Short mmCIF file of C-alpha atoms in Angstrom, two decimals:
data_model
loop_
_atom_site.label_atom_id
_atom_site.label_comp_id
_atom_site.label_asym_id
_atom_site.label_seq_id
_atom_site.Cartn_x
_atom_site.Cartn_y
_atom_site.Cartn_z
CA UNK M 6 0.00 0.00 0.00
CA UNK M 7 0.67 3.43 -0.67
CA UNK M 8 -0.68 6.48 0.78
CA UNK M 9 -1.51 8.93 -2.74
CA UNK M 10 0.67 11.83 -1.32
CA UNK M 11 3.58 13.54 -0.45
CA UNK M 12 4.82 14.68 2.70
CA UNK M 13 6.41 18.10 2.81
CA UNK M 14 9.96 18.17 4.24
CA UNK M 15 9.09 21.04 6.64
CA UNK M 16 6.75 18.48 8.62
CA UNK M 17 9.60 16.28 9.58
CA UNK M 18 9.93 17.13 13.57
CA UNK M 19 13.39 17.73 13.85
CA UNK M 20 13.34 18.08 18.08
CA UNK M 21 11.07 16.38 20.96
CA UNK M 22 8.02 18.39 21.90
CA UNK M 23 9.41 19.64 25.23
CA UNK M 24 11.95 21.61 22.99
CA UNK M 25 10.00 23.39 20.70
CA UNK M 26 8.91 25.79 23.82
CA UNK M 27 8.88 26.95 27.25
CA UNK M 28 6.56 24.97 29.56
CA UNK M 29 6.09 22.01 26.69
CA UNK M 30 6.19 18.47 27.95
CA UNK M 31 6.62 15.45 26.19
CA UNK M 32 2.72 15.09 25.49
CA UNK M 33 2.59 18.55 23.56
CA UNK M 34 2.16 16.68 20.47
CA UNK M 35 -1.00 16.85 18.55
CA UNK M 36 -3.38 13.70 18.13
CA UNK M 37 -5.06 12.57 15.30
CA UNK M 38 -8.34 10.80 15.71
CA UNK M 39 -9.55 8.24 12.68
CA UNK M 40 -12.66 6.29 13.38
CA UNK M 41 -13.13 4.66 10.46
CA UNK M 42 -13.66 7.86 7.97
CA UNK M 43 -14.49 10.36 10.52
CA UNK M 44 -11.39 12.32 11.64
CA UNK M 45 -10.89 14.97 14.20
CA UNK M 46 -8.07 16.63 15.71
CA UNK M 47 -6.82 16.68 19.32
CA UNK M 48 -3.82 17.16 21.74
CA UNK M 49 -2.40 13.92 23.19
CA UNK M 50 -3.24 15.20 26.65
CA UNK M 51 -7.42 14.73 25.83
CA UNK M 52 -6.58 10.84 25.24
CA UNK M 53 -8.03 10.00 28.63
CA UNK M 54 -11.19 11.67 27.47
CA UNK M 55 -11.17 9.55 23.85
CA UNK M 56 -10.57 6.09 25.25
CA UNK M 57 -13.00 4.36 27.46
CA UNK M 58 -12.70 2.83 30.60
CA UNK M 59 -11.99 -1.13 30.22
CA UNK M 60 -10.13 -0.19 27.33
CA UNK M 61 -6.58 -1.91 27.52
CA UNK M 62 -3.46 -0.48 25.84
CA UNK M 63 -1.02 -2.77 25.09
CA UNK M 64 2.54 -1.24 25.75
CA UNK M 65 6.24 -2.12 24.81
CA UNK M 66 8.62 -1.97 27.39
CA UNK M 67 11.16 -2.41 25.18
CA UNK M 68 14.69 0.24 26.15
CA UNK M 69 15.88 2.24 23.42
CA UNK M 70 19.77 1.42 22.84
CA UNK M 71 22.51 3.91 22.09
CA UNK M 72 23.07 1.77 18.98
CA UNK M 73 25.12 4.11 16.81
CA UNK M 74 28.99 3.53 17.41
CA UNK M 75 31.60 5.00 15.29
CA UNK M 76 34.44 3.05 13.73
CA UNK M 77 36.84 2.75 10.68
CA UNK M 78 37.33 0.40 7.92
CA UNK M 79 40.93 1.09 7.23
CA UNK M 80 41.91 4.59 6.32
CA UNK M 81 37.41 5.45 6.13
CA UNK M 82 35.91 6.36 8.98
CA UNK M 83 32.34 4.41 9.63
CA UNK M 84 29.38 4.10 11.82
CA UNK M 85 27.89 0.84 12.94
CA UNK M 86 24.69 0.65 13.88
CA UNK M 87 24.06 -2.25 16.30
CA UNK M 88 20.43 -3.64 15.39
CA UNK M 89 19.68 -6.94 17.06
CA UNK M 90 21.41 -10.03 18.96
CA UNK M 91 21.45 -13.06 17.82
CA UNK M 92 20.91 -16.32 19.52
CA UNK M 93 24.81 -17.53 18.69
CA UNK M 94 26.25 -13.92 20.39
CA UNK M 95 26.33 -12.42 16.86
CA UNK M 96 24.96 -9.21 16.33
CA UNK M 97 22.69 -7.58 13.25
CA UNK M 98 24.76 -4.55 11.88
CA UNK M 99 24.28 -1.55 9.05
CA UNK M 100 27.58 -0.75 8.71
CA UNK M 101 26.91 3.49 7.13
CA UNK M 102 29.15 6.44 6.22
CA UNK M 103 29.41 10.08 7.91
CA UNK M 104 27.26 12.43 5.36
CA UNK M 105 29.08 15.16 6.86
CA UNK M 106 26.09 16.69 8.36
CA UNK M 107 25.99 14.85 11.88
CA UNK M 108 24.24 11.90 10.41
CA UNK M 109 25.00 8.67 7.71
CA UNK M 110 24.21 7.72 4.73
CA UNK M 111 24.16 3.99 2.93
CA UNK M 112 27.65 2.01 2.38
CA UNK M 113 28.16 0.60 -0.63
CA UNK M 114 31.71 -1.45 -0.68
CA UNK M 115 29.96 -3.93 2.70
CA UNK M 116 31.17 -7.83 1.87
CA UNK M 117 31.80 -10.24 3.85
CA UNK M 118 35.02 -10.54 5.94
CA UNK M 119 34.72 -6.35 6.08
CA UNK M 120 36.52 -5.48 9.27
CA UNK M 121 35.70 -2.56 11.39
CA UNK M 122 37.56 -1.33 14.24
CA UNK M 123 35.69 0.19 17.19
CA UNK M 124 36.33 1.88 20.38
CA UNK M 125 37.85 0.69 23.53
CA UNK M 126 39.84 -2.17 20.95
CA UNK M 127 36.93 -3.89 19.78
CA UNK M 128 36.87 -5.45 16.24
CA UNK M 129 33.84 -6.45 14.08
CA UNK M 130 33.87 -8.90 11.10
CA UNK M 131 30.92 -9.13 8.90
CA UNK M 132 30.31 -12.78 8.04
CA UNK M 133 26.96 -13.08 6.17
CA UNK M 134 23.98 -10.88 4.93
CA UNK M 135 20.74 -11.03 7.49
CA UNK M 136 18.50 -12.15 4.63
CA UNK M 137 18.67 -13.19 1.29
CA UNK M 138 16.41 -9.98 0.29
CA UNK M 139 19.87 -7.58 0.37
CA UNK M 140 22.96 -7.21 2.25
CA UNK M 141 21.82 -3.80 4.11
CA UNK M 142 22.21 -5.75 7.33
CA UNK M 143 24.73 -8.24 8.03
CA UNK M 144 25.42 -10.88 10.99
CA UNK M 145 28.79 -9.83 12.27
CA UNK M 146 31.11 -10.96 15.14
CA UNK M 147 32.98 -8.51 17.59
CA UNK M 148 35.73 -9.30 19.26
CA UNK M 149 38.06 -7.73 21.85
CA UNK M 150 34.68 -5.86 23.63
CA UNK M 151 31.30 -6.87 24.88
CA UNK M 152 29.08 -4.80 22.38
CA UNK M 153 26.50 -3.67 25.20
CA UNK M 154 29.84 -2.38 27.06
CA UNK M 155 31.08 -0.53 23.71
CA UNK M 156 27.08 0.78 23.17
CA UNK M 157 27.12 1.62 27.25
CA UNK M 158 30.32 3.90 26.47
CA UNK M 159 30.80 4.79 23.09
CA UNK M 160 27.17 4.69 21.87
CA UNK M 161 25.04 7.32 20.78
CA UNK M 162 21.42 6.86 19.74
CA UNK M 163 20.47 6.04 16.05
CA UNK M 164 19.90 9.69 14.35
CA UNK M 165 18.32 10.24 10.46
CA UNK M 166 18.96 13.27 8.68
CA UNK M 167 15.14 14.99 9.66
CA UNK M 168 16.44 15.74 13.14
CA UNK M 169 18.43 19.08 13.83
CA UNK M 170 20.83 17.79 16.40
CA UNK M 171 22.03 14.73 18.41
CA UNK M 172 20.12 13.80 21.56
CA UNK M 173 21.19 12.27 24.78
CA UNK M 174 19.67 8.59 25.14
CA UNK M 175 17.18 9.79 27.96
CA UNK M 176 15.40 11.93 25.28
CA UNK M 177 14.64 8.50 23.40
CA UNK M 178 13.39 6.67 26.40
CA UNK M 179 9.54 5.72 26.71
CA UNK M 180 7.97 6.47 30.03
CA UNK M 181 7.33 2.36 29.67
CA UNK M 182 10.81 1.40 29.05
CA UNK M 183 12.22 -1.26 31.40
CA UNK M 184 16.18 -2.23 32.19
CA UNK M 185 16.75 -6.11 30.55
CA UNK M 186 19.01 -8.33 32.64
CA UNK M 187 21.02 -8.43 29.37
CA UNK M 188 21.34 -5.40 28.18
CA UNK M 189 19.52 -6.14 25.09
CA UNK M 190 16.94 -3.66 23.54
CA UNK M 191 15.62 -1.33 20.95
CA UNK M 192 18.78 -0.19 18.37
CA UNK M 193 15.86 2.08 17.34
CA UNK M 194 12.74 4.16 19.81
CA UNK M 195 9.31 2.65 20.45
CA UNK M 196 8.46 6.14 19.61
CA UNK M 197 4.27 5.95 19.60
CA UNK M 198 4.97 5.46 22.98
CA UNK M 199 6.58 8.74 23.44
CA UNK M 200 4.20 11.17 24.28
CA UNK M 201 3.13 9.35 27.20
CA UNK M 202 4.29 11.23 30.90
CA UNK M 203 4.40 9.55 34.41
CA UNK M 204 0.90 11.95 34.63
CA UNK M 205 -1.02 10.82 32.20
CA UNK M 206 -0.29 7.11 32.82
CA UNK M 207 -1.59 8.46 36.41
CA UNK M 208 -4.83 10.10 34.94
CA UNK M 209 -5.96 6.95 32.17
CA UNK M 210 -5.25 4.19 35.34
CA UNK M 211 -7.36 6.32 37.38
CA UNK M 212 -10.34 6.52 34.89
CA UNK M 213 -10.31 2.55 34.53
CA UNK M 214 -8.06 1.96 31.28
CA UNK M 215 -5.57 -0.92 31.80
CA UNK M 216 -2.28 -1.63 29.98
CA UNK M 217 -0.69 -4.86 29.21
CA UNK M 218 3.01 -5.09 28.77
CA UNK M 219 4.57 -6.91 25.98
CA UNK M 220 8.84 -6.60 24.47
CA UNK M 221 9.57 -6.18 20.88
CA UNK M 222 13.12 -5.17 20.45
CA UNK M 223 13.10 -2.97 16.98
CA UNK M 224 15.57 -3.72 14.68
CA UNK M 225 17.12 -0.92 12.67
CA UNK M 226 14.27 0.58 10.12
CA UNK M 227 15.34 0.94 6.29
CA UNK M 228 15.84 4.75 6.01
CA UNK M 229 16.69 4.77 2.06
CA UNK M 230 14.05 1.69 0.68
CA UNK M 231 11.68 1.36 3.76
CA UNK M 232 11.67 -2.46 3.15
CA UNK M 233 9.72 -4.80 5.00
CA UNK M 234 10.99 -5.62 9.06
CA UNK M 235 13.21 -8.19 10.03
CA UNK M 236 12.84 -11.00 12.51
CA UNK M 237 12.43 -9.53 16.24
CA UNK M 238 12.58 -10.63 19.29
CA UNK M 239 9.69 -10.42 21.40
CA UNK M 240 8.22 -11.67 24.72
CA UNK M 241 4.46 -12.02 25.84
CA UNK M 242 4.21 -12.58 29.35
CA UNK M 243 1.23 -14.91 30.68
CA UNK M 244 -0.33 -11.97 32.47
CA UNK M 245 -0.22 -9.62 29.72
CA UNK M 246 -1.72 -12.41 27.82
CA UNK M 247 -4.63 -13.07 30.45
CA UNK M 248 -5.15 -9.62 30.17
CA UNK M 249 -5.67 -9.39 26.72
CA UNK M 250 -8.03 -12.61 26.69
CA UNK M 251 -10.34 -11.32 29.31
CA UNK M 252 -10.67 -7.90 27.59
CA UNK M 253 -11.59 -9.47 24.41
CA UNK M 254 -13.90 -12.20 26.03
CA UNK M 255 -15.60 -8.95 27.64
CA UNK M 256 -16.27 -6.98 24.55
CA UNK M 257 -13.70 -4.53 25.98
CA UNK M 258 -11.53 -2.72 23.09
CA UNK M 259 -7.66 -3.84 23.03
CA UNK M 260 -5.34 -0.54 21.94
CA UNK M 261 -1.78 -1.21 20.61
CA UNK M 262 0.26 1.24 21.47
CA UNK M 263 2.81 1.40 18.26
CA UNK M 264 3.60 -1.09 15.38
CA UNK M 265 5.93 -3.00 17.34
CA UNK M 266 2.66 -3.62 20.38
CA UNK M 267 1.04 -4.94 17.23
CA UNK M 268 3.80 -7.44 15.96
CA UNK M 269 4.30 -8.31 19.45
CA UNK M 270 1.08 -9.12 20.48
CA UNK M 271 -0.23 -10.58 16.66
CA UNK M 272 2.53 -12.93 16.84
CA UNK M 273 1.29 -14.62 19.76
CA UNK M 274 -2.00 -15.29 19.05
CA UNK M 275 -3.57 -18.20 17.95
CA UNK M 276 -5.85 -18.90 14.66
CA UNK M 277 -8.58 -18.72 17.11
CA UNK M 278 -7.60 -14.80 18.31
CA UNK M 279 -6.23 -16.53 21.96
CA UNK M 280 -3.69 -15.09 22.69
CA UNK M 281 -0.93 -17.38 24.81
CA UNK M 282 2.47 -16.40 26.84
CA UNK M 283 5.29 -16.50 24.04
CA UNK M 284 9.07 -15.29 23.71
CA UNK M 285 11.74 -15.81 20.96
CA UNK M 286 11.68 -14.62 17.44
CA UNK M 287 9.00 -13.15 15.13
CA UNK M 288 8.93 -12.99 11.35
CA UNK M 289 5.42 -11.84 11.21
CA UNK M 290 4.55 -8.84 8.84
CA UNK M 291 0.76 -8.13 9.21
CA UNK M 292 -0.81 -6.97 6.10
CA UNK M 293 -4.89 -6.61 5.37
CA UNK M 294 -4.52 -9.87 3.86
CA UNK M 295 -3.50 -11.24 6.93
CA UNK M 296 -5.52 -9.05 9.13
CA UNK M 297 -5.40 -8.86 12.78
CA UNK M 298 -6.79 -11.18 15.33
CA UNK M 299 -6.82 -9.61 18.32
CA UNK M 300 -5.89 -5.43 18.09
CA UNK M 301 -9.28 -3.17 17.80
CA UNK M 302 -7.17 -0.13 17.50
CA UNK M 303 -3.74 1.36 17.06
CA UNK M 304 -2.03 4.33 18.50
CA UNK M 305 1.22 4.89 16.26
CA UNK M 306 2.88 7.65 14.80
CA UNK M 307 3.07 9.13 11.18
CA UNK M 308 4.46 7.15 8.73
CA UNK M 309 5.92 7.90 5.58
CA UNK M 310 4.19 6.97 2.40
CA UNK M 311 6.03 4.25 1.09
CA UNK M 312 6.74 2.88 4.61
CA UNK M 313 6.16 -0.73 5.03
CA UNK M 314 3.78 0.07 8.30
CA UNK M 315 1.18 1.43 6.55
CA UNK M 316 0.21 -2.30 5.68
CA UNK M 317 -0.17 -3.11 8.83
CA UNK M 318 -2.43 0.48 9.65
CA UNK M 319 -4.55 -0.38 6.78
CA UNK M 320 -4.98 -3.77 8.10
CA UNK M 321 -6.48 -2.82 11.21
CA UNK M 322 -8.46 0.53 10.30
CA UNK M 323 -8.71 -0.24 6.51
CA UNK M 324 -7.80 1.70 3.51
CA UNK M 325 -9.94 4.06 3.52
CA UNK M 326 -9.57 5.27 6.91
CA UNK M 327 -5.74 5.55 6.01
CA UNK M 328 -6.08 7.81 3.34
CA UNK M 329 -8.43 10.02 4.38
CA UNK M 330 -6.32 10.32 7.71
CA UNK M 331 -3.15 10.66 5.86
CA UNK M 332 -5.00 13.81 4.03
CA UNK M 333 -6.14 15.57 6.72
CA UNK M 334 -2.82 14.91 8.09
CA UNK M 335 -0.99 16.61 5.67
CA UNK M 336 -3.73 19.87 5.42
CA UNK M 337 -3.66 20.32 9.76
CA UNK M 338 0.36 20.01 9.06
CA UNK M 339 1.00 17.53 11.55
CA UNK M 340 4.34 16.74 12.20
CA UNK M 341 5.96 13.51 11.51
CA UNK M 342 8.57 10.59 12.62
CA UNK M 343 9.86 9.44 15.92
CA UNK M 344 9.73 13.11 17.17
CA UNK M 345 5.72 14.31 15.84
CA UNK M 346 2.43 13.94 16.41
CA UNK M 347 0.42 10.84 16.76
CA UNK M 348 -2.25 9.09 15.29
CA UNK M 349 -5.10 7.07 16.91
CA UNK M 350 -7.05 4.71 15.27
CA UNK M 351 -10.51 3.23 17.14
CA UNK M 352 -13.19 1.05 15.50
#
């Protein structure tokens, strides 16, 4: 699927809400509102007042990793961006180039048996392409370091070229994000999740809405050819899951809150919507063909046009209700990626 338009470059957000004024938090952002084809426009703070109570919102507690470590190939100077662990202590890198502007751009000349050198004596080796689709992303071995040390102390979070300025880490953390005992996470922001403050977490739990926590660790996102994602890995705990059941069973609407709640939550249900503890690995890409068995709505960000997400919006809220959001998007010049405004979308 893609969305018939074209997104202006001025309504990239290039900083976080709270920095665009005095007195701005991190739920300044402005909230779309698609039920089916009737839209209306909000601030994220009146999202108490949209959702019901018994609704459940189903949250990723995944941590946001400073995932972007610099490093040379020879003579060139490189950045690695550290996407996902693998199962055999291998990790899923981009291996980019400085663009001279504070950000990267594609690397062509990446083969296997490329060596990179990082910080703090660490060396990388790229062994074999991710997936048979490209060699964007390759399995690679480091040596010399523990990569969640070299993140820990080199690391910077992953920045595209929309954003003005580097942030520190903190600025990329979701009010849900949780600590793993092995310093595993996110290489890049659960960033629907965003807007959400310690205070407005306070104000929805007080007027009856519940959240279920699931983990989807995000890989790193295509940002030249916004293919489709890559295996994550992704947890369900059983409560979460009995959560999710007994809102369902009670005619009570289930809320993802971002793309990766979605994958997360999709992947462990059952042909018959039942949704059951899981962990380990997900390949699932939910499209309308697939459908959804268990999300009534989405909360998620704004997506670029040819973005591979989009399937999976139009496959809970239909096409329809994507386009004409999209449009009125694009006319109320809402801001978009990890940094904009939001986008709800309720039965």
């Amino acid at each position: 699927m893609k969305v018939a338009l074209k997104v202006p470059e001025e309504l990239s957000a290039r900083v976080p809400a709270e920095q665009r004024g005095p007195g701005l938090d991190r739920d300044g952002v402005r909230l779309l509102v698609s039920r089916g084809t009737e839209v209306s426009h909000h601030g994220f703070g009146e999202l108490p007042g949209l959702l019901r109570a018994g609704d459940l919102l189903v949250v990723n507690t995944s941590p946001t990793l400073a995932a972007a470590v610099d490093g040379s190939v020879g003579h060139a100077r490189v950045v690695v961006h550290f996407s996902t662990r693998g199962d055999d202590g291998r990790w899923a890198v981009e291996v980019r180039e400085p663009d001279g502007r504070g950000t990267t751009r594609a690397r062509a000349c990446v083969a296997k048996g490329t060596a990179v050198r990082l910080p703090g004596g660490g060396r990388l080796v790229a062994e074999e392409p991710l997936s048979t689709r490209g060699d964007r992303l390759w399995w690679a071995r480091v040596s010399g370091a523990e990569v969640t040390a070299v993140l820990r102390e080199h690391g910077r979070p992953i920045r595209y070229s929309y954003t003005e300025r580097d942030q520190p880490l903190s600025v990329y953390q979701t009010v849900f994000a949780l600590a793993t005992p092995d310093g595993t996470g996110s290489a890049e922001m659960p960033s629907a999740a965003r807007p959400f403050t310690a205070r407005l977490v306070t104000e929805l739990v007080s007027r009856g809405v519940q959240f279920a926590p699931v983990t989807l660790h995000t890989g790193v996102a295509s940002a030249e050819s916004h293919e489709p994602p890559y295996p994550e890995r992704f947890s369900v705990p059983g409560e979460s899951a009995r959560l999710i059941n007994a809102a369902r069973a009670a005619g009570r609407r289930v809320v993802a809150v971002g793309t990766t709640a979605v994958r997360a939550v999709e992947s462990a249900a059952g042909g018959d919507g039942v949704v059951r503890a899981r962990a380990g690995w997900t390949d699932l890409v939910v499209t309308p063909e697939r459908g959804v068995r268990v999300v009534d709505g989405l909360l998620t960000g704004l997506h670029e046009p040819e973005a591979s997400h989009l399937l999976m919006l139009e496959a809970v809220a239909g096409r329809a209700a994507i386009d004409l959001g999209y449009d009125a998007a694009v006319r109320g010049r809402y801001l978009w990626h990890e940094f904009g405004d939001v986008h709800l979308l309720l039965p």
